């Protein structure tokens, strides 16, 4: 179990570093592929941690469980749709692809809305919609780090 937690924590830190490297509108294109790979790997690692949930699941809050289920949903969607665009970049003053309302400030990376290919019962999409969709990825990863660190203390 520790190996999966350590891999997930390393992937989280690596992804946050990539996002922090996006200091202006031109940097996104430079790191887009690396960021996609890092997020894909991270979703898979969280799936591995979730697969061993019997060791820690009952000790997590309901909110943390729901947050992890959002990543499980994302991981399952990525497995079934290799061309899934699961994040978007917001430049200062506008986004690509265009979305409203505009946010102003530093560039950011956000979880996308995408077509639901879910075959899971009960459905997990509501967890994604509530905890990740259109949310700042860096903020989400910070919360994920805290949850993973909590799990690491338990196992």
PDB file of C-alpha atoms in Angstrom:
ATOM      1  CA  UNK A   1       0.000   0.000   0.000  1.00  0.00           C
ATOM      2  CA  UNK A   2       2.798   2.435   0.868  1.00  0.00           C
ATOM      3  CA  UNK A   3       4.241   2.221  -2.646  1.00  0.00           C
ATOM      4  CA  UNK A   4       0.945   3.415  -4.140  1.00  0.00           C
ATOM      5  CA  UNK A   5       0.614   6.251  -1.648  1.00  0.00           C
ATOM      6  CA  UNK A   6       4.200   7.374  -2.248  1.00  0.00           C
ATOM      7  CA  UNK A   7       3.696   7.277  -6.021  1.00  0.00           C
ATOM      8  CA  UNK A   8       0.487   9.299  -5.728  1.00  0.00           C
ATOM      9  CA  UNK A   9       2.150  11.880  -3.475  1.00  0.00           C
ATOM     10  CA  UNK A  10       5.139  12.202  -5.850  1.00  0.00           C
ATOM     11  CA  UNK A  11       2.800  12.591  -8.825  1.00  0.00           C
ATOM     12  CA  UNK A  12       0.841  15.259  -6.953  1.00  0.00           C
ATOM     13  CA  UNK A  13       3.994  17.232  -6.171  1.00  0.00           C
ATOM     14  CA  UNK A  14       5.270  16.879  -9.756  1.00  0.00           C
ATOM     15  CA  UNK A  15       1.966  18.099 -11.186  1.00  0.00           C
ATOM     16  CA  UNK A  16       1.832  21.088  -8.847  1.00  0.00           C
ATOM     17  CA  UNK A  17       5.390  22.019  -9.917  1.00  0.00           C
ATOM     18  CA  UNK A  18       4.348  21.861 -13.573  1.00  0.00           C
ATOM     19  CA  UNK A  19       1.379  24.119 -12.903  1.00  0.00           C
ATOM     20  CA  UNK A  20       3.510  26.576 -10.942  1.00  0.00           C
ATOM     21  CA  UNK A  21       5.806  26.783 -13.973  1.00  0.00           C
ATOM     22  CA  UNK A  22       2.982  28.345 -15.984  1.00  0.00           C
ATOM     23  CA  UNK A  23       3.737  31.972 -15.235  1.00  0.00           C
ATOM     24  CA  UNK A  24       2.257  33.500 -18.355  1.00  0.00           C
ATOM     25  CA  UNK A  25       0.027  32.639 -21.290  1.00  0.00           C
ATOM     26  CA  UNK A  26       2.831  31.181 -23.416  1.00  0.00           C
ATOM     27  CA  UNK A  27       4.064  28.605 -20.879  1.00  0.00           C
ATOM     28  CA  UNK A  28       0.984  26.373 -21.090  1.00  0.00           C
ATOM     29  CA  UNK A  29       1.870  25.054 -24.551  1.00  0.00           C
ATOM     30  CA  UNK A  30       5.349  24.164 -23.277  1.00  0.00           C
ATOM     31  CA  UNK A  31       4.092  21.956 -20.427  1.00  0.00           C
ATOM     32  CA  UNK A  32       0.715  20.772 -21.772  1.00  0.00           C
ATOM     33  CA  UNK A  33       1.871  17.250 -22.730  1.00  0.00           C
ATOM     34  CA  UNK A  34       3.832  16.764 -19.509  1.00  0.00           C
ATOM     35  CA  UNK A  35       0.891  18.040 -17.505  1.00  0.00           C
ATOM     36  CA  UNK A  36      -1.509  15.689 -19.257  1.00  0.00           C
ATOM     37  CA  UNK A  37       0.815  12.734 -18.598  1.00  0.00           C
ATOM     38  CA  UNK A  38       1.239  13.718 -14.957  1.00  0.00           C
ATOM     39  CA  UNK A  39      -2.516  14.089 -14.375  1.00  0.00           C
ATOM     40  CA  UNK A  40      -3.232  10.807 -16.159  1.00  0.00           C
ATOM     41  CA  UNK A  41      -0.674   9.010 -13.987  1.00  0.00           C
ATOM     42  CA  UNK A  42      -1.979  10.685 -10.861  1.00  0.00           C
ATOM     43  CA  UNK A  43      -5.564   9.610 -11.556  1.00  0.00           C
ATOM     44  CA  UNK A  44      -4.293   6.052 -12.014  1.00  0.00           C
ATOM     45  CA  UNK A  45      -2.306   6.160  -8.753  1.00  0.00           C
ATOM     46  CA  UNK A  46      -5.352   7.417  -6.859  1.00  0.00           C
ATOM     47  CA  UNK A  47      -7.243   4.489  -8.382  1.00  0.00           C
ATOM     48  CA  UNK A  48      -4.579   2.139  -7.017  1.00  0.00           C
ATOM     49  CA  UNK A  49      -4.874   3.691  -3.561  1.00  0.00           C
ATOM     50  CA  UNK A  50      -8.669   3.422  -3.730  1.00  0.00           C
ATOM     51  CA  UNK A  51      -8.369  -0.238  -4.737  1.00  0.00           C
ATOM     52  CA  UNK A  52      -6.842  -0.928  -1.330  1.00  0.00           C
ATOM     53  CA  UNK A  53      -9.435   1.110   0.555  1.00  0.00           C
ATOM     54  CA  UNK A  54     -10.318  -1.553   3.097  1.00  0.00           C
ATOM     55  CA  UNK A  55      -7.220  -0.485   5.068  1.00  0.00           C
ATOM     56  CA  UNK A  56      -8.330   3.112   5.647  1.00  0.00           C
ATOM     57  CA  UNK A  57     -11.754   3.876   4.136  1.00  0.00           C
ATOM     58  CA  UNK A  58     -13.742   3.930   7.382  1.00  0.00           C
ATOM     59  CA  UNK A  59     -11.380   6.481   8.928  1.00  0.00           C
ATOM     60  CA  UNK A  60     -11.955   9.134   6.225  1.00  0.00           C
ATOM     61  CA  UNK A  61     -14.645  11.793   6.406  1.00  0.00           C
ATOM     62  CA  UNK A  62     -17.568  11.505   3.998  1.00  0.00           C
ATOM     63  CA  UNK A  63     -16.310  14.633   2.215  1.00  0.00           C
ATOM     64  CA  UNK A  64     -12.854  13.082   1.663  1.00  0.00           C
ATOM     65  CA  UNK A  65     -14.409   9.841   0.419  1.00  0.00           C
ATOM     66  CA  UNK A  66     -16.509  11.799  -2.101  1.00  0.00           C
ATOM     67  CA  UNK A  67     -13.439  13.745  -3.204  1.00  0.00           C
ATOM     68  CA  UNK A  68     -11.521  10.508  -3.869  1.00  0.00           C
ATOM     69  CA  UNK A  69     -14.522   9.110  -5.752  1.00  0.00           C
ATOM     70  CA  UNK A  70     -14.311  12.109  -8.096  1.00  0.00           C
ATOM     71  CA  UNK A  71     -10.776  10.979  -9.023  1.00  0.00           C
ATOM     72  CA  UNK A  72     -11.976   7.382  -9.403  1.00  0.00           C
ATOM     73  CA  UNK A  73     -14.587   8.602 -11.867  1.00  0.00           C
ATOM     74  CA  UNK A  74     -11.946  10.574 -13.776  1.00  0.00           C
ATOM     75  CA  UNK A  75      -9.628   7.563 -13.890  1.00  0.00           C
ATOM     76  CA  UNK A  76     -12.420   5.343 -15.250  1.00  0.00           C
ATOM     77  CA  UNK A  77     -13.327   7.914 -17.909  1.00  0.00           C
ATOM     78  CA  UNK A  78      -9.698   8.160 -19.008  1.00  0.00           C
ATOM     79  CA  UNK A  79      -9.520   4.370 -19.349  1.00  0.00           C
ATOM     80  CA  UNK A  80     -12.551   4.348 -21.662  1.00  0.00           C
ATOM     81  CA  UNK A  81     -11.795   7.444 -23.737  1.00  0.00           C
ATOM     82  CA  UNK A  82      -8.147   7.925 -24.711  1.00  0.00           C
ATOM     83  CA  UNK A  83      -8.916  11.248 -26.398  1.00  0.00           C
ATOM     84  CA  UNK A  84     -10.671  12.757 -23.388  1.00  0.00           C
ATOM     85  CA  UNK A  85      -9.886  16.442 -22.817  1.00  0.00           C
ATOM     86  CA  UNK A  86     -10.111  16.565 -19.052  1.00  0.00           C
ATOM     87  CA  UNK A  87      -8.528  19.927 -18.290  1.00  0.00           C
ATOM     88  CA  UNK A  88      -8.425  23.381 -19.777  1.00  0.00           C
ATOM     89  CA  UNK A  89      -6.164  26.368 -19.552  1.00  0.00           C
ATOM     90  CA  UNK A  90      -7.373  29.824 -18.680  1.00  0.00           C
ATOM     91  CA  UNK A  91      -5.198  32.666 -19.888  1.00  0.00           C
ATOM     92  CA  UNK A  92      -5.415  36.089 -18.349  1.00  0.00           C
ATOM     93  CA  UNK A  93      -8.833  37.402 -19.299  1.00  0.00           C
ATOM     94  CA  UNK A  94     -10.054  34.472 -21.409  1.00  0.00           C
ATOM     95  CA  UNK A  95      -9.928  30.693 -21.740  1.00  0.00           C
ATOM     96  CA  UNK A  96      -9.254  28.182 -24.449  1.00  0.00           C
ATOM     97  CA  UNK A  97     -11.701  26.769 -25.365  1.00  0.00           C
ATOM     98  CA  UNK A  98     -13.783  29.844 -24.634  1.00  0.00           C
ATOM     99  CA  UNK A  99     -15.889  29.606 -21.472  1.00  0.00           C
ATOM    100  CA  UNK A 100     -17.973  32.106 -19.589  1.00  0.00           C
ATOM    101  CA  UNK A 101     -17.805  33.800 -17.182  1.00  0.00           C
ATOM    102  CA  UNK A 102     -14.279  35.077 -17.666  1.00  0.00           C
ATOM    103  CA  UNK A 103     -11.896  34.946 -14.740  1.00  0.00           C
ATOM    104  CA  UNK A 104      -9.164  37.531 -14.461  1.00  0.00           C
ATOM    105  CA  UNK A 105      -5.751  37.211 -12.877  1.00  0.00           C
ATOM    106  CA  UNK A 106      -2.944  34.729 -13.287  1.00  0.00           C
ATOM    107  CA  UNK A 107      -3.281  31.872 -15.784  1.00  0.00           C
ATOM    108  CA  UNK A 108      -4.797  28.702 -14.389  1.00  0.00           C
ATOM    109  CA  UNK A 109      -5.551  25.072 -15.145  1.00  0.00           C
ATOM    110  CA  UNK A 110      -9.051  23.723 -14.463  1.00  0.00           C
ATOM    111  CA  UNK A 111     -10.824  20.362 -14.643  1.00  0.00           C
ATOM    112  CA  UNK A 112     -13.046  20.124 -17.734  1.00  0.00           C
ATOM    113  CA  UNK A 113     -16.613  19.157 -18.264  1.00  0.00           C
ATOM    114  CA  UNK A 114     -16.736  16.257 -20.722  1.00  0.00           C
ATOM    115  CA  UNK A 115     -19.085  13.643 -22.105  1.00  0.00           C
ATOM    116  CA  UNK A 116     -20.039  11.007 -19.576  1.00  0.00           C
ATOM    117  CA  UNK A 117     -19.090   7.455 -20.627  1.00  0.00           C
ATOM    118  CA  UNK A 118     -19.845   6.019 -17.218  1.00  0.00           C
ATOM    119  CA  UNK A 119     -20.884   2.412 -16.769  1.00  0.00           C
ATOM    120  CA  UNK A 120     -20.503   2.386 -13.003  1.00  0.00           C
ATOM    121  CA  UNK A 121     -23.284   1.681 -10.570  1.00  0.00           C
ATOM    122  CA  UNK A 122     -23.941   3.674  -8.478  1.00  0.00           C
ATOM    123  CA  UNK A 123     -22.944   6.557 -10.743  1.00  0.00           C
ATOM    124  CA  UNK A 124     -19.803   8.490  -9.813  1.00  0.00           C
ATOM    125  CA  UNK A 125     -20.287  11.508 -12.103  1.00  0.00           C
ATOM    126  CA  UNK A 126     -21.980  13.576  -9.379  1.00  0.00           C
ATOM    127  CA  UNK A 127     -18.769  13.371  -7.312  1.00  0.00           C
ATOM    128  CA  UNK A 128     -16.739  14.696 -10.235  1.00  0.00           C
ATOM    129  CA  UNK A 129     -19.240  17.473 -10.889  1.00  0.00           C
ATOM    130  CA  UNK A 130     -19.242  18.556  -7.253  1.00  0.00           C
ATOM    131  CA  UNK A 131     -15.527  18.263  -6.428  1.00  0.00           C
ATOM    132  CA  UNK A 132     -13.531  18.707  -9.639  1.00  0.00           C
ATOM    133  CA  UNK A 133     -15.442  20.055 -12.649  1.00  0.00           C
ATOM    134  CA  UNK A 134     -14.370  23.640 -13.423  1.00  0.00           C
ATOM    135  CA  UNK A 135     -12.302  23.743 -10.226  1.00  0.00           C
ATOM    136  CA  UNK A 136      -8.672  24.853 -10.052  1.00  0.00           C
ATOM    137  CA  UNK A 137      -6.467  21.787 -10.442  1.00  0.00           C
ATOM    138  CA  UNK A 138      -3.700  23.125  -8.211  1.00  0.00           C
ATOM    139  CA  UNK A 139      -6.170  23.694  -5.368  1.00  0.00           C
ATOM    140  CA  UNK A 140      -7.639  20.210  -5.911  1.00  0.00           C
ATOM    141  CA  UNK A 141      -4.187  18.651  -5.795  1.00  0.00           C
ATOM    142  CA  UNK A 142      -3.399  20.458  -2.563  1.00  0.00           C
ATOM    143  CA  UNK A 143      -6.482  18.910  -1.000  1.00  0.00           C
ATOM    144  CA  UNK A 144      -5.565  15.512  -2.465  1.00  0.00           C
ATOM    145  CA  UNK A 145      -2.115  15.769  -0.854  1.00  0.00           C
ATOM    146  CA  UNK A 146      -3.709  16.299   2.551  1.00  0.00           C
ATOM    147  CA  UNK A 147      -6.013  13.288   2.098  1.00  0.00           C
ATOM    148  CA  UNK A 148      -3.153  11.075   0.894  1.00  0.00           C
ATOM    149  CA  UNK A 149      -0.979  12.180   3.818  1.00  0.00           C
ATOM    150  CA  UNK A 150      -3.842  11.288   6.187  1.00  0.00           C
ATOM    151  CA  UNK A 151      -4.138   7.852   4.609  1.00  0.00           C
ATOM    152  CA  UNK A 152      -0.370   7.408   4.822  1.00  0.00           C
ATOM    153  CA  UNK A 153      -0.506   7.981   8.593  1.00  0.00           C
ATOM    154  CA  UNK A 154      -3.213   5.321   8.936  1.00  0.00           C
ATOM    155  CA  UNK A 155      -1.604   2.473   6.992  1.00  0.00           C
TER     156      UNK A 155
END
